[in-house]
GROMACS .gro file of C-alpha atoms in nm:
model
  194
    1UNK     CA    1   3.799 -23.597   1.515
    2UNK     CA    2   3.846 -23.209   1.470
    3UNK     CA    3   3.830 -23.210   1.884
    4UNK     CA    4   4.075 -23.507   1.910
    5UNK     CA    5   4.285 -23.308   1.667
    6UNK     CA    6   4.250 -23.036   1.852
    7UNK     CA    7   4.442 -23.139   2.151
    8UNK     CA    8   4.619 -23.410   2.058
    9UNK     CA    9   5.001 -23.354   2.053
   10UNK     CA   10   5.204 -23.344   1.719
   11UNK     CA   11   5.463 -23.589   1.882
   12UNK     CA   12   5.159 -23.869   1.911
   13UNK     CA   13   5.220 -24.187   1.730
   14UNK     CA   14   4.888 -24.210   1.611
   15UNK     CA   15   4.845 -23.831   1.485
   16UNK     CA   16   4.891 -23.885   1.164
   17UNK     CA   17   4.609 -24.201   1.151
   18UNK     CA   18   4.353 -23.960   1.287
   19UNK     CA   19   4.429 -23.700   1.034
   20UNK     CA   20   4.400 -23.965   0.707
   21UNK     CA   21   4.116 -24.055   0.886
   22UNK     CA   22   3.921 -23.695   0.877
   23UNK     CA   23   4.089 -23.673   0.529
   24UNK     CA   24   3.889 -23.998   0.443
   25UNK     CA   25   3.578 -23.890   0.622
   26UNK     CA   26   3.579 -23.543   0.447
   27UNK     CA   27   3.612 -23.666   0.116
   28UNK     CA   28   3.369 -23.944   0.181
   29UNK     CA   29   3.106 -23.664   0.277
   30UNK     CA   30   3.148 -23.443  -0.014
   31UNK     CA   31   3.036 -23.717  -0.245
   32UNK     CA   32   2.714 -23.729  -0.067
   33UNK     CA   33   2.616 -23.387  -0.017
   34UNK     CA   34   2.249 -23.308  -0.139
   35UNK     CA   35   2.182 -23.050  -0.370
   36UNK     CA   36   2.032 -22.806  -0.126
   37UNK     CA   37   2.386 -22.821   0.084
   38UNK     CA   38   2.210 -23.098   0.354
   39UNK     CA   39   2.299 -23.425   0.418
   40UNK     CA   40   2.039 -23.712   0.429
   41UNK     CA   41   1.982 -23.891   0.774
   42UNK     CA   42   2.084 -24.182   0.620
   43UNK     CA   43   2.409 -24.098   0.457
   44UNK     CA   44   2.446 -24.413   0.169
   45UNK     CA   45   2.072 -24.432   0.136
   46UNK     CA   46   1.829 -24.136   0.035
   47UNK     CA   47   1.528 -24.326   0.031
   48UNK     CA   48   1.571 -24.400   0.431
   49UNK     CA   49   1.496 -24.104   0.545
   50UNK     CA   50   1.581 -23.926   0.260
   51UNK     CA   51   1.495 -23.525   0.323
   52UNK     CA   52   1.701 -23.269   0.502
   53UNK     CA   53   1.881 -23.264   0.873
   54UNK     CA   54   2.000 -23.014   1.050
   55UNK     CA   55   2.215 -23.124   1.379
   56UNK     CA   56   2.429 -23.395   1.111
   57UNK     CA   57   2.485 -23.128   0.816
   58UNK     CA   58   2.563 -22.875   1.082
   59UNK     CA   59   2.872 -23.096   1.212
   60UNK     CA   60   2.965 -23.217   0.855
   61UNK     CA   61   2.977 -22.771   0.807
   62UNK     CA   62   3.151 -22.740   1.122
   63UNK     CA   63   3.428 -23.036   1.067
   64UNK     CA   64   3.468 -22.948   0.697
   65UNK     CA   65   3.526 -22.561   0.780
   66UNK     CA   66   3.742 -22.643   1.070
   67UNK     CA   67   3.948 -22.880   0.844
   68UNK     CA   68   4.007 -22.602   0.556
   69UNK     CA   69   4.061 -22.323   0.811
   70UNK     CA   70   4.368 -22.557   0.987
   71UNK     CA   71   4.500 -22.657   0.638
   72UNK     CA   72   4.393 -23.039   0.681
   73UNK     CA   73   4.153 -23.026   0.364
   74UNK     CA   74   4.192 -22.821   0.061
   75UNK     CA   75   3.960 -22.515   0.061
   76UNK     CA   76   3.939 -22.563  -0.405
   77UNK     CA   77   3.783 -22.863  -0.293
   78UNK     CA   78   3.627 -22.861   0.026
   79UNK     CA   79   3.505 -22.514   0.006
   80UNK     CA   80   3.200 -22.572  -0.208
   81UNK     CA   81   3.024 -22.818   0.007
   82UNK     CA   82   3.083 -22.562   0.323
   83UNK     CA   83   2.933 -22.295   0.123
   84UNK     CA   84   2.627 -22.544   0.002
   85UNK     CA   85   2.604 -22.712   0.354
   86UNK     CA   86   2.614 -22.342   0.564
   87UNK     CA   87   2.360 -22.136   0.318
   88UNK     CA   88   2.144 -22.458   0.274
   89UNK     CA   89   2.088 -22.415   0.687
   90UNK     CA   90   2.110 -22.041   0.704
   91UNK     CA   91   1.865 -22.024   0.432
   92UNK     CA   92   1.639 -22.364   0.488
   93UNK     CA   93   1.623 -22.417   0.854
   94UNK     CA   94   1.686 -22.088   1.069
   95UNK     CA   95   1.404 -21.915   1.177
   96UNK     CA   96   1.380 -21.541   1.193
   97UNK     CA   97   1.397 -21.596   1.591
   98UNK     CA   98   1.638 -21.825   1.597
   99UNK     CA   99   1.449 -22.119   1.625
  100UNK     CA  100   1.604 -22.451   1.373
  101UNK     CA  101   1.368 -22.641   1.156
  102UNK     CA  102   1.468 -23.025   1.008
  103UNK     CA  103   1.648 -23.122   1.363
  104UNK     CA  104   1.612 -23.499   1.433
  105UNK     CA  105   1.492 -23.571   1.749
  106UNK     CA  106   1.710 -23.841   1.980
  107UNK     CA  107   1.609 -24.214   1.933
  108UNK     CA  108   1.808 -24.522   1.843
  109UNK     CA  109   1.772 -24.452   1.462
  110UNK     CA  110   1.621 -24.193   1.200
  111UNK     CA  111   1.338 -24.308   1.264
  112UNK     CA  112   1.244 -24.202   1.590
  113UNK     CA  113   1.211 -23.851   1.498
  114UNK     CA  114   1.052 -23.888   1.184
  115UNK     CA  115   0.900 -23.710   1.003
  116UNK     CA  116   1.105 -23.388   1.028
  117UNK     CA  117   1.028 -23.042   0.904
  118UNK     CA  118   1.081 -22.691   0.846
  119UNK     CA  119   0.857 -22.606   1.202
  120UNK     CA  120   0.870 -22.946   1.415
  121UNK     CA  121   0.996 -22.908   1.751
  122UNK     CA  122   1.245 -23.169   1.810
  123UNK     CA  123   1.215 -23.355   2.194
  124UNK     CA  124   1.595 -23.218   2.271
  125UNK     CA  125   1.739 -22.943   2.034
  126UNK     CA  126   2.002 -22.844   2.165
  127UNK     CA  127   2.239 -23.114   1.982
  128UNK     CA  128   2.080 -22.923   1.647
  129UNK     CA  129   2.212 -22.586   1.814
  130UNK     CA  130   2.525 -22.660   1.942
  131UNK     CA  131   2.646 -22.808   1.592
  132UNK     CA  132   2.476 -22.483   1.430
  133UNK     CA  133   2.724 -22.236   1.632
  134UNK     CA  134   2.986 -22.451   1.595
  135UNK     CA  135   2.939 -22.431   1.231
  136UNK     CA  136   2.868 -22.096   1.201
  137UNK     CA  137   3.231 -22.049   1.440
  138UNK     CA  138   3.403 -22.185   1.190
  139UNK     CA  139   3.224 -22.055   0.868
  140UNK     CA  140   3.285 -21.704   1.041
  141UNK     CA  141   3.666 -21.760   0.974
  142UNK     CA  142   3.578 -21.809   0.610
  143UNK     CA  143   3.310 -21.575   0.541
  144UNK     CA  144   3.588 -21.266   0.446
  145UNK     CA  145   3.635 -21.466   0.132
  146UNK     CA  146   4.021 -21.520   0.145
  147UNK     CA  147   4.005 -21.897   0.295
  148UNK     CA  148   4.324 -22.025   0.416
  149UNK     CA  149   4.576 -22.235   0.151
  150UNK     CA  150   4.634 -22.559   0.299
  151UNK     CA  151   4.884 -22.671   0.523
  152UNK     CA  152   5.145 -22.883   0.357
  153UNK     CA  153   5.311 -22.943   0.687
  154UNK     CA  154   4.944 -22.990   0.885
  155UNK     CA  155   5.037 -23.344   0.961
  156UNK     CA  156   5.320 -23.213   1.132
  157UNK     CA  157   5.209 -22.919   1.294
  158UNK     CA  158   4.987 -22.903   1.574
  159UNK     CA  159   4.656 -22.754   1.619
  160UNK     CA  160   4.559 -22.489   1.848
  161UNK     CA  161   4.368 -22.591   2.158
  162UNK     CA  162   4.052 -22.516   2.251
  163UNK     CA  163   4.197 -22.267   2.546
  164UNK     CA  164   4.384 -22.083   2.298
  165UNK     CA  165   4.101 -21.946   2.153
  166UNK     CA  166   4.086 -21.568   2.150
  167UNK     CA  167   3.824 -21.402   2.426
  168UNK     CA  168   3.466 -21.281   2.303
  169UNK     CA  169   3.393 -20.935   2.308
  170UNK     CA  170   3.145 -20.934   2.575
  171UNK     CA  171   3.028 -20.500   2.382
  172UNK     CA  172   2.950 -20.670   2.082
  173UNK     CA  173   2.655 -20.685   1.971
  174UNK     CA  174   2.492 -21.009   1.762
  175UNK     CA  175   2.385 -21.023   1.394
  176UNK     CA  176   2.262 -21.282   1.224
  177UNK     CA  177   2.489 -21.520   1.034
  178UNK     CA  178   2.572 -21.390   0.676
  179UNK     CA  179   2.589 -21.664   0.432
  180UNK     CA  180   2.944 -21.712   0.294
  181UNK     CA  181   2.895 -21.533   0.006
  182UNK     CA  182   2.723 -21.264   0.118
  183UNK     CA  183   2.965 -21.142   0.359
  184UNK     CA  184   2.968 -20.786   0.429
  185UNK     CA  185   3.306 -20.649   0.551
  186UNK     CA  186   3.251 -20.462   0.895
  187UNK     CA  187   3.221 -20.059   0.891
  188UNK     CA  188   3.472 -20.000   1.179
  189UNK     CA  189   3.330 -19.632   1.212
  190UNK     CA  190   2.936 -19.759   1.195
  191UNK     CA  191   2.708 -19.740   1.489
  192UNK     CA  192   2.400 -19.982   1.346
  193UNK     CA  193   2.350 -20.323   1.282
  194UNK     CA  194   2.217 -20.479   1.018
   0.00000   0.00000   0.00000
């Protein structure tokens, strides 16, 4: 949905249906969160499959972030379980060399990548990946810890597109995620990473 939403004009009839929709969604996720910020592989059930997973709490992260940062969710209440689901992975699943522990491997259900853990290589992880930066894109936006108020007119308003999205600095230099609340502000003047 936060794609659709994405490009999706403001003038389509059914723009507002695919908002209450992600609304719906979001607050249907919060309310089964696990304590360690993951979601289960089976969402209504934690006894199938119960344990962490990173490619579907990486999305819910991703989705939830996006949806505060565009003012289509409420960051008092949505904030939380981005915080949880983002230092939960940071903290649980990422590797010191980048490598992602609890990713499902593909198969028709759970259980074809079962069991999961902190060190199993999955047979294709680069669904796991994928939703991590796109999470972490999206946390990044949040991590100077002044989210966004929401949008009262974000039913109304379009959404960026994906082109408009600003240009990477190709002389930057990569640092590991911070978690949300341990977000250092930048030293303009400093020459070392952390």
């Amino acid at each position: 949905l936060v794609r659709i939403l994405q490009v999706l004009p403001a003038t389509d009839s059914h723009r507002n249906e695919y908002i209450t929709t992600f609304q719906e969604m979001a607050a249907a996720l919060k309310g089964c969160q696990r304590i360690d910020g993951f979601w289960n592989p089976d969402l209504l059930n934690p006894d199938n499959y119960g344990g962490k997973e990173t490619s579907g709490t990486a999305f819910f992260v991703y989705g939830l972030a996006w949806g505060i940062n565009n003012g289509f969710l409420d960051s008092t209440a949505y904030l939380s379980c981005v915080e949880d689901g983002w230092n939960g992975l940071v903290n649980d699943a990422l590797h010191d060399n980048g490598f992602l522990g609890w990713v499902q491997s593909t198969g028709k259900d759970p259980s074809a990548g079962q069991p999961l853990s902190y060190n199993k290589v999955p047979n294709f992880e680069d669904y796991g990946l994928g939703a991590f930066l796109l999470a972490g894109s999206e946390v990044y936006k949040l991590a100077d810890g002044s989210p966004p108020t929401p949008n009262p007119t974000a039913i109304s308003t379009p959404t960026p597109a994906i082109t408009d999205a600003p240009t990477p600095d190709p002389t930057s230099t990569s640092t590991p995620a911070p978690a949300i609340t341990d977000a250092p502000t930048p030293d303009p003047t400093s020459t070392s990473t952390p």
